[in-house]
Structure formats: structure tokens, C-alpha cells
Short mmCIF file of C-alpha atoms and ligand atoms in Angstrom, two decimals:
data_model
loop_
_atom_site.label_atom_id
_atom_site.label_comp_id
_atom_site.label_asym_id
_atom_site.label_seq_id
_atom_site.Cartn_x
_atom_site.Cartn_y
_atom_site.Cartn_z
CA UNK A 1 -74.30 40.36 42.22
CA UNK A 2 -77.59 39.01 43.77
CA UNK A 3 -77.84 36.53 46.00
CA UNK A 4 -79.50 34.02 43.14
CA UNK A 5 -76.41 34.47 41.34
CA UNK A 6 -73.58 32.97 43.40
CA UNK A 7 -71.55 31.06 41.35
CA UNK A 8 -68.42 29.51 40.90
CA UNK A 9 -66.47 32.66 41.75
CA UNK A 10 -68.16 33.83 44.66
CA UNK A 11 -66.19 35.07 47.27
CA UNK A 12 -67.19 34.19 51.20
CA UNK A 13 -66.83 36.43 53.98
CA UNK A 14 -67.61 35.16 57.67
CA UNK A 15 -69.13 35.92 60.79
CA UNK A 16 -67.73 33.90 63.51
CA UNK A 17 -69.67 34.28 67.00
CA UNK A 18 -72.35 32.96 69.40
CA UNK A 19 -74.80 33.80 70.06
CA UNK A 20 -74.93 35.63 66.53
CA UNK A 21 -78.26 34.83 64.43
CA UNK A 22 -79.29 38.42 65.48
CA UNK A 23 -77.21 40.09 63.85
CA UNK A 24 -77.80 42.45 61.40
CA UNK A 25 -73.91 42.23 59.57
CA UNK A 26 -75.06 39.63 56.87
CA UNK A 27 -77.91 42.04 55.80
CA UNK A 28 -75.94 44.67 55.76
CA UNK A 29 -72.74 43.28 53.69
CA UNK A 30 -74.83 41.16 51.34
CA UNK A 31 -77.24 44.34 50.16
CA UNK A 32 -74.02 46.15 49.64
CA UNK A 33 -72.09 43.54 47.57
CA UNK A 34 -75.35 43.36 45.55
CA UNK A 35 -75.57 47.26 44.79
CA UNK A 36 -72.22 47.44 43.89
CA UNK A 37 -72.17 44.45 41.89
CA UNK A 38 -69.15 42.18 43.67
CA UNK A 39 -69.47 38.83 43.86
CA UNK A 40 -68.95 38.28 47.56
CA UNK A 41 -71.18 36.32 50.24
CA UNK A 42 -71.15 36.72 53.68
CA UNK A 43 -72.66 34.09 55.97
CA UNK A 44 -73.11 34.02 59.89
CA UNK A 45 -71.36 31.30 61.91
CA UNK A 46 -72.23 29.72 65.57
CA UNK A 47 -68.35 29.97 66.64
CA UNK A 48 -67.67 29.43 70.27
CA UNK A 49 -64.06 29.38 71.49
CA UNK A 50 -64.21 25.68 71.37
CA UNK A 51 -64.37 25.43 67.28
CA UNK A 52 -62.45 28.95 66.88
CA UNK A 53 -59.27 26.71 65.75
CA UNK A 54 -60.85 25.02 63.60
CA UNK A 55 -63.15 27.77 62.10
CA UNK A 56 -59.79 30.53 61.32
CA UNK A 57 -58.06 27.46 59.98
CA UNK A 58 -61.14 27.01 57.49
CA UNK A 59 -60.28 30.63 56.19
CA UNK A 60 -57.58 29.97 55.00
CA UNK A 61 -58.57 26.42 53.50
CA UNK A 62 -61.47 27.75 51.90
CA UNK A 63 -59.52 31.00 50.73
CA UNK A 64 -62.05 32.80 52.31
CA UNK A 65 -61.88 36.64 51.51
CA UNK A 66 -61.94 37.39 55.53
CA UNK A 67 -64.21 37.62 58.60
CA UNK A 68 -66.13 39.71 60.68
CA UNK A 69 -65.14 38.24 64.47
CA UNK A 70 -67.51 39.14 68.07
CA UNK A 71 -68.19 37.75 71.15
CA UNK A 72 -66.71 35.60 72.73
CA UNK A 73 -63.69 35.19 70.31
CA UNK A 74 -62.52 38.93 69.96
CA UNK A 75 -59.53 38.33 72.01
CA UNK A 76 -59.30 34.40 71.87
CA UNK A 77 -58.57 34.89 68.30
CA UNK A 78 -55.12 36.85 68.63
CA UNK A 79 -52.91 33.98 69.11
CA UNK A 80 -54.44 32.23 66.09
CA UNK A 81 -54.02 35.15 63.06
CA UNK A 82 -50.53 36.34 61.23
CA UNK A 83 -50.58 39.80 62.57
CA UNK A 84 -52.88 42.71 63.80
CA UNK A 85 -52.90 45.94 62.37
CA UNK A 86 -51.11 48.40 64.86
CA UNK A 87 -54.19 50.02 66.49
CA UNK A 88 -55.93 46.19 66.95
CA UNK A 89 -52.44 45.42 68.88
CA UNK A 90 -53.08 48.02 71.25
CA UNK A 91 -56.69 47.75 71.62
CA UNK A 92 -56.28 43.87 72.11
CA UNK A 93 -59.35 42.86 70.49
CA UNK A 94 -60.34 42.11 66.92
CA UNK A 95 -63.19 42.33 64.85
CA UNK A 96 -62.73 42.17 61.50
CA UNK A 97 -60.10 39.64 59.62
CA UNK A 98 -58.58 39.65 56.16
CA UNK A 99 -56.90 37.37 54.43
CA UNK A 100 -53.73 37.74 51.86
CA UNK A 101 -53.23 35.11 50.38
CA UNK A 102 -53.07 32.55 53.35
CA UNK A 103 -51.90 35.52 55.74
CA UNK A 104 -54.26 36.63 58.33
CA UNK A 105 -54.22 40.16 59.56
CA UNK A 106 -56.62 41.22 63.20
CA UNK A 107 -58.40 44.54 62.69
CA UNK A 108 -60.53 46.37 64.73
CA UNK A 109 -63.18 49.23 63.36
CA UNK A 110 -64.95 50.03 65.83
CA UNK A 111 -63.63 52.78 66.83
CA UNK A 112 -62.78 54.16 63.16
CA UNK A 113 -66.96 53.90 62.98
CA UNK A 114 -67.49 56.19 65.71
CA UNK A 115 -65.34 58.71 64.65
CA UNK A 116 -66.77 58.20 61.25
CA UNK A 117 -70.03 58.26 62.40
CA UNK A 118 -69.45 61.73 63.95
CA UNK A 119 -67.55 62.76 60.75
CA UNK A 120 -70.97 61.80 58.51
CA UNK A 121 -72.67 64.63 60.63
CA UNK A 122 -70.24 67.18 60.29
CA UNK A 123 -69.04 66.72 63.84
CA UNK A 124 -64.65 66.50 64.59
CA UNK A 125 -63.57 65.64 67.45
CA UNK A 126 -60.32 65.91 66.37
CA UNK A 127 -57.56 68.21 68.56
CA UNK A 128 -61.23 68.24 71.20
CA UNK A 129 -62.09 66.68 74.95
CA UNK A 130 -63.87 63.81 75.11
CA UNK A 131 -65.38 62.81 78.46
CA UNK A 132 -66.50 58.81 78.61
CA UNK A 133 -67.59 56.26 80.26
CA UNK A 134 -66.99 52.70 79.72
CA UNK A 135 -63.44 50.42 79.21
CA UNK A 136 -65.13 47.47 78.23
CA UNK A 137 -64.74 46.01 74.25
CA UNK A 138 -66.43 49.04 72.73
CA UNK A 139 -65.09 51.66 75.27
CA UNK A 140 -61.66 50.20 74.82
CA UNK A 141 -61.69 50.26 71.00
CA UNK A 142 -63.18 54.01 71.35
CA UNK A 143 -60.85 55.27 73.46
CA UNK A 144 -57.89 54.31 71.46
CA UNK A 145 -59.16 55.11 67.84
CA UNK A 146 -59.72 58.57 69.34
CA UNK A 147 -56.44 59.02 71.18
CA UNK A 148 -54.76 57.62 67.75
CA UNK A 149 -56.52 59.99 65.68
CA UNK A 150 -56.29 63.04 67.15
CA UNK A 151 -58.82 63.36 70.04
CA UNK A 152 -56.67 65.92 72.83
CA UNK A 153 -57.24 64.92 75.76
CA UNK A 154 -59.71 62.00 76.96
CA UNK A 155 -61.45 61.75 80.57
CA UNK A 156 -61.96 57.82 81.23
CA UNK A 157 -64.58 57.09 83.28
CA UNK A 158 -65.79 53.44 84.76
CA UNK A 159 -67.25 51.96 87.69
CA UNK A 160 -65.26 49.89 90.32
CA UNK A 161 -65.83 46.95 88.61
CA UNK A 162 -63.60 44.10 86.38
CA UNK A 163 -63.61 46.48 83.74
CA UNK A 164 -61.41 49.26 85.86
CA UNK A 165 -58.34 47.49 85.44
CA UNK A 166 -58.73 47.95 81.81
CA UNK A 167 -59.63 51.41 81.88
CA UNK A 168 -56.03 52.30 83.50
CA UNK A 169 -54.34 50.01 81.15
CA UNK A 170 -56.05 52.09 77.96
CA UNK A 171 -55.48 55.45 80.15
CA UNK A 172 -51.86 54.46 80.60
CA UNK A 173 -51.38 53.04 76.65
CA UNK A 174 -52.59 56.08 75.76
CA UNK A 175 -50.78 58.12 77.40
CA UNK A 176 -47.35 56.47 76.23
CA UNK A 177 -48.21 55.54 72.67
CA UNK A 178 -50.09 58.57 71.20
CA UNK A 179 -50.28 62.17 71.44
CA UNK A 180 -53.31 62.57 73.89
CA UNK A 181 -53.50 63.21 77.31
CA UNK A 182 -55.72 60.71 79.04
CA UNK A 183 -57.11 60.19 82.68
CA UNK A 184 -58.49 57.81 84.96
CA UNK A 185 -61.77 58.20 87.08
CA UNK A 186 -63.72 56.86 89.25
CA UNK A 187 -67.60 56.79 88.14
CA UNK A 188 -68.47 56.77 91.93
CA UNK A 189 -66.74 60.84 91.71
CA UNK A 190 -70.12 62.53 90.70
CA UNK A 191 -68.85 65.82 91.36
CA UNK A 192 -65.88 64.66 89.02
CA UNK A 193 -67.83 63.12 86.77
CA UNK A 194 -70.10 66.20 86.09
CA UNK A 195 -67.14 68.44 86.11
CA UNK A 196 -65.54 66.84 83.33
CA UNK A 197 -68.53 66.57 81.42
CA UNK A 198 -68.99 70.05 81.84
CA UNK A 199 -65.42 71.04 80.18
CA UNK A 200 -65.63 68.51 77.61
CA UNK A 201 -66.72 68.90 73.63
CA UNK A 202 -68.55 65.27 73.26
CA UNK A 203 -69.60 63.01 76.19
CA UNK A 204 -69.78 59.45 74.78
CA UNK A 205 -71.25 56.61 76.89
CA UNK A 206 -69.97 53.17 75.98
CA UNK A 207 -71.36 51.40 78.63
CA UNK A 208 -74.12 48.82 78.76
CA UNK A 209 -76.28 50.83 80.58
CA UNK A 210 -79.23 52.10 78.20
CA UNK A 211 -79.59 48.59 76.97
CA UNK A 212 -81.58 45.49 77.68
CA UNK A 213 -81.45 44.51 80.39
CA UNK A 214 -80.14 48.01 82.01
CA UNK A 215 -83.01 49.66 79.15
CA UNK A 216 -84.63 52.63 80.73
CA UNK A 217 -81.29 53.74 83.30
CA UNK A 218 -78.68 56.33 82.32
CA UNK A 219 -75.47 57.14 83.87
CA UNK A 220 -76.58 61.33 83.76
CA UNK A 221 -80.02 61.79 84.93
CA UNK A 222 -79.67 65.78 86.07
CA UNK A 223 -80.37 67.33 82.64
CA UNK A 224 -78.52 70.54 84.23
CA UNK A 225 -75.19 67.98 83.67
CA UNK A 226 -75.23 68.84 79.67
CA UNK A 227 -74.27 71.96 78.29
CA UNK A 228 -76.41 72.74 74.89
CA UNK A 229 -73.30 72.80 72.34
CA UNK A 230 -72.04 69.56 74.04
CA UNK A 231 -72.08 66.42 71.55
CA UNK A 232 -73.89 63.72 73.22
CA UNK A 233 -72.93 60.20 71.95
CA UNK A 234 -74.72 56.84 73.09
CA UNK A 235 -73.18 53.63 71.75
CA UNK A 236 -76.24 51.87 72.25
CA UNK A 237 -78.77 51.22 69.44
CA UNK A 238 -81.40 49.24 70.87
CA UNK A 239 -83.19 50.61 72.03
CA UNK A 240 -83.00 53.92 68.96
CA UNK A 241 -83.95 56.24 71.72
CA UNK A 242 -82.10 55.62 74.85
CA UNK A 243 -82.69 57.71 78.77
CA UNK A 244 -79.54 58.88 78.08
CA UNK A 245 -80.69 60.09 74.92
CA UNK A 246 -83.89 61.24 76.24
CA UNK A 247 -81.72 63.43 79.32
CA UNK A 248 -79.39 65.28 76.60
CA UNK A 249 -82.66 66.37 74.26
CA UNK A 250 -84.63 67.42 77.79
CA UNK A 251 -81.45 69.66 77.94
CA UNK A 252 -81.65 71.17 74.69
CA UNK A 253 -78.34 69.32 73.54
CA UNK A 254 -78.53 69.96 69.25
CA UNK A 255 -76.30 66.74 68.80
CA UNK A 256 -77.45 63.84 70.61
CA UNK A 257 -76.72 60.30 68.66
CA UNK A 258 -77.61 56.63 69.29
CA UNK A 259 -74.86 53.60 68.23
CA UNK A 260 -76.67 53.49 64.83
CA UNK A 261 -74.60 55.42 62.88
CA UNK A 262 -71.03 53.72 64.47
CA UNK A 263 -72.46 49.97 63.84
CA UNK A 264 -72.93 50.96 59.71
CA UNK A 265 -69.70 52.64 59.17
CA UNK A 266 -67.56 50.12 61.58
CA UNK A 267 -69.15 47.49 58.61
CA UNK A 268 -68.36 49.74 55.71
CA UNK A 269 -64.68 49.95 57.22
CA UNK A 270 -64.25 45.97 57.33
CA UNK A 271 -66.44 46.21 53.67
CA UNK A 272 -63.74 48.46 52.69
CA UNK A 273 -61.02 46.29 54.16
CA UNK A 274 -62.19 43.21 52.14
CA UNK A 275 -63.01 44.41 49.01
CA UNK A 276 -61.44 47.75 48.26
CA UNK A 277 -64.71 49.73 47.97
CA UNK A 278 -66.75 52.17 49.55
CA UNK A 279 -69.97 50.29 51.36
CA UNK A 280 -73.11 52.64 49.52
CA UNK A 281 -73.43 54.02 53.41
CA UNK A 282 -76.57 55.98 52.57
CA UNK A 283 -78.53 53.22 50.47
CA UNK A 284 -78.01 50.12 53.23
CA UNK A 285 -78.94 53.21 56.02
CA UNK A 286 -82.18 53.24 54.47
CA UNK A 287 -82.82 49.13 53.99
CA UNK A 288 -81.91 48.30 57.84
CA UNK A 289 -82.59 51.04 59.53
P1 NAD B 301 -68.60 45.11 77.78
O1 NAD B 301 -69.37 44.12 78.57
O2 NAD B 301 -67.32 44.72 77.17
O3 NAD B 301 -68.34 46.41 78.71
C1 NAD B 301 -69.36 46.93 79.52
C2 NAD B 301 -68.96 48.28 80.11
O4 NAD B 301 -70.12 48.84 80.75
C3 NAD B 301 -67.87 48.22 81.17
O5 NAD B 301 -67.07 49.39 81.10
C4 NAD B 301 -68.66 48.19 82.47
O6 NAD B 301 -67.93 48.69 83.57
C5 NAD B 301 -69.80 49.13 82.13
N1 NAD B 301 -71.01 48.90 82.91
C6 NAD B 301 -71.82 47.80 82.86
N2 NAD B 301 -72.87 47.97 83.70
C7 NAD B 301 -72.71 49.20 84.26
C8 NAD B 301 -73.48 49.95 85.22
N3 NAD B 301 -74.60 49.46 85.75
N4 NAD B 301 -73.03 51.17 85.56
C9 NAD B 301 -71.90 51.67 85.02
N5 NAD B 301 -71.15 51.01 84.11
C10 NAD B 301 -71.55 49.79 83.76
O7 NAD B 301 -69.62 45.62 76.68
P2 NAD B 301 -69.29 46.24 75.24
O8 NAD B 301 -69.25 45.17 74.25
O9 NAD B 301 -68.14 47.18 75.37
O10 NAD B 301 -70.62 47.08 74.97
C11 NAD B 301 -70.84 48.31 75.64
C12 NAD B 301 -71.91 49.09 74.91
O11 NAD B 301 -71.47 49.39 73.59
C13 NAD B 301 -73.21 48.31 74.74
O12 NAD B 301 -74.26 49.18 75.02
C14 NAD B 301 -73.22 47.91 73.28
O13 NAD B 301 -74.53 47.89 72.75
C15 NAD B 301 -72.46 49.05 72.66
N6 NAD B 301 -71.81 48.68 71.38
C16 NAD B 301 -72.16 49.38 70.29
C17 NAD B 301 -71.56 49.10 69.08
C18 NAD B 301 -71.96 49.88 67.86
O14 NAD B 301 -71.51 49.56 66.77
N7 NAD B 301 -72.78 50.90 68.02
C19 NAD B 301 -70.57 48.11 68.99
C20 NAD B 301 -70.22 47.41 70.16
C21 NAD B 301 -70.84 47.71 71.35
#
């Protein structure tokens, strides 16, 4: 269905953040929706936590299909939906909503993207070490995608900063809800930090460092850190090319990835959520990126 011909049916699908005219989600779900022929629109909102009431209220008035949810109402918005899907509980964050019928159900994907990401290049991480860095709202969902789907044993690394109390509380959840072994570090610990790098099968930064306005600063500047088999994964994607980035390919690392991949395939998981289909991954790869 094209854009020009919305109709009576159409379907709407939200984005409900701020600041959010950036964002490349409408592109993204609208191209799809139009290669696959479904008569669906999605549209960006300016939600703060002031009109967050009012705007998950209008989803179910409108009979609105769902919504994609960021900052600042990933966690303000608990309280306010039906239920959360058993992962989103405990991550403790949402980003994705769908509504049944009046009910609203809290999902979170993107941790399912990074792993999916990985899977799209023939990398598992599955039953493997991850070392990482980072507890805040992507390190958090990360960390407990992986320990729910398999990952063995996960090294959590942060800074003594606000986000350290979260990093125990996903090293402890973790270690009493799934199957994976997970533990607690200090970032400060460089001789801890490069030792569990070192015995890990994919380091994954999920940090803000690598970004604007941190662009240009990694958290692993001695390429001697990274092993050449090791899986490098940056969650950044702006910019494409990242120090981090630029450290693991100085080292010879094979598999070194930017955010990218994890931002399409956390969509296509919410596309999938709302609509029943496959997102044409490959075809909307090639229009935004
Ligand atoms: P956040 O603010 O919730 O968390 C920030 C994290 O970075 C915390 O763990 C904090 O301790 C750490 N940190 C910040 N500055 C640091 C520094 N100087 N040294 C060490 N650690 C530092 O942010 P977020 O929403 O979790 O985003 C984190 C990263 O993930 C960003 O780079 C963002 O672009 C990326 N991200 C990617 C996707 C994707 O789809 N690829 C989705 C969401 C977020």
C-alpha cells in the first residue's frame, strides 16, 4: 500500500517520544508496509511524559494497531499498559506496544535485534561468553535477551556511575531467572576488564561512548586487548565507523559490527509483532542505509 493510498482502512502505528523527528523508524516501517502491500501507517509523535496519559489512552480510542515507545517514556509507560511480555518485565523498559483489541501488551526488541543481528551474519552466541560494557537502556535490554536466550555466561561491565546500580540488579536478575552465569565489574579494573575480554567469544559495547558527543573515544584503545577470532560488537551507529570499531579492525578482528544491523531487525521484530509478517530486512537495508 503506498503512502497516496491511505484510505478508510488504514491502520496507524505510533511513535511516541521527544525529541524524535530524527528518527529513522517511520522510514523504515512505512517502506516496508508498502513492499509488502499492508495497509498500515506509522507516524512520529512529540510525547513527553507530560501527554504520555493521554497519548496510550488515544491507542486504544483510535484502535490504533500499536506503538513504537523511546525516550523519555520507556519506563514511564509501564504503569499505563495491560501487561508486558515476560522478558520486557524483567528488563523494565518498553519499546514497542501492541494492541488486542483494547489490551495493551509492553515489549521490548532490542535485545532480540542484536542477537538477530549477529544471527543475519552467521554469528551465535548462543551457549558462548559475552564480555560488555554498559547497563544503561540498551545494555540492560542486551544483557537480558542474551542471558534469556542462551548466552553462558555474561561479564557486566560499567563505570561507577548511576548506571552501576542497574548493572548489579541485571547481574543479579540474571543470575536468578535464567540459565546464565553473570558478573559484576568494575570498568575502573583494567586488568579485569582486559582479562575478560580476552576469554570471551564477542565483546559488545553498549555504552554511549563512540557517539556524539563522546564521538572519537573508545573504552579499548590497546589493539593488543582483541584477540582476532573475537566478535567485536558496537551498539552505536552514528557515527557507521566508530574508534572502537577502528581499534578491533587495527587488530585484525574478522567480525567487527556497528549498531546498524540491531536498529533494523529490533524494527522488523515490533513489524513482526504488529502485523504478523516478516519486515523485507534486505530491501529497507538498502533504502536507509
Ligand atoms: P543510557 O544513557 O541509557 O546508558 C548509557 C551507558 O553508557 C551507561 O551504562 C553509562 O554508564 C555508560 N557510559 C556513559 N558515558 C560513559 C563513559 N564516558 N565511560 C564509560 N561508560 C559510559 O544510553 P542507552 O540508551 O543505553 O544507549 C547506549 C548506546 O546504545 C548508545 O551508543 C546508543 O546509540 C546505543 N543504542 C543503539 C541501539 C541500536 O538499535 N543499535 C538502540 C539503543 C541504543
Amino acid at each position: 500500500m503506498s503512502l497516496n493510498q491511505l484510505d478508510g482502512h488504514t491502520i496507524l502505528i505510533g511513535l511516541m517520544a521527544y525529541p524524535i523527528r530524527h528518527s529513522m523508524s517511520p522510514t523504515m516501517h512505512n517502506h516496508a508496509f508498502e513492499k509488502l502491500g499492508l495497509n498500515y501507517a506509522y507516524l512520529a509523535f512529540e510525547i513527553t511524559n507530560d501527554g504520555l496519559e493521554g497519548a496510550v489512552n488515544a491507542i486504544r480510542t483510535l484502535d490504533m494497531r500499536g506503538s513504537n515507545i523511546s525516550m523519555p517514556n520507556k519506563q514511564k509507560i509501564i504503569p499505563l499498559l495491560d501487561k508486558l511480555d515476560p522478558a520486557t518485565e524483567m528488563i523494565g523498559a518498553v519499546n514497542t506496544v501492541v494492541n488486542d483489541n483494547g489490551v495493551l501488551t509492553g515489549y521490548t526488541t532490542d535485545g532480540i535485534g542484536m542477537i538477530k543481528s549477529l544471527d543475519d551474519e552467521g554469528i551465535d552466541i548462543r551457549g558462548k561468553k559475552m564480555t560488555m560494557a554498559g547497563a544503561g537502556g540498551a545494555g540492560t535490554a542486551i544483557a537480558i535477551q542474551c542471558a534469556l536466550d542462551g548466552v553462558k555466561e555474561i561479564s557486566l561491565f560499567n563505570r561507577d556511575d548511576e548506571f552501576f546500580a542497574q548493572a548489579k540488579r541485571n547481574v543479579d536478575l540474571i543470575n536468578e531467572k535464567t540459565d546464565c552465569k553473570a558478573t559484576l565489574h568494575k570498568l575502573e579494573d583494567q586488568d579485569d576488564f582486559k582479562a575478560e575480554i580476552d576469554s570471551a567469544f564477542i565483546y559488545c559495547d553498549a555504552t554511549s561512548v563512540g557517539m556524539n558527543p563522546l564521538e572519537g573515544q573508545t573504552l579499548v584503545s590497546d589493539p593488543s586487548w582483541f584477540r582476532k577470532d573475537l566478535v567485536v560488537f558496537d551498539t552505536v551507529y552514528a557515527p557507521r565507523t566508530t574508534k572502537l570499531m577502528e581499534v578491533a579492525e587495527e587488530a585484525g578482528v574478522e567480525h567487527v559490527f556497528n549498531g546498524l544491523g540491531m536498529m533494523l531487525e529490533q524494527g522488523a521484530a515490533a513489524f513482526k509483532l504488529w502485523t504478523g509478517k516478516e519486515m523485507p530486512v534486505e530491501y529497507i537495508r538498502n533504502i536507509l542505509f
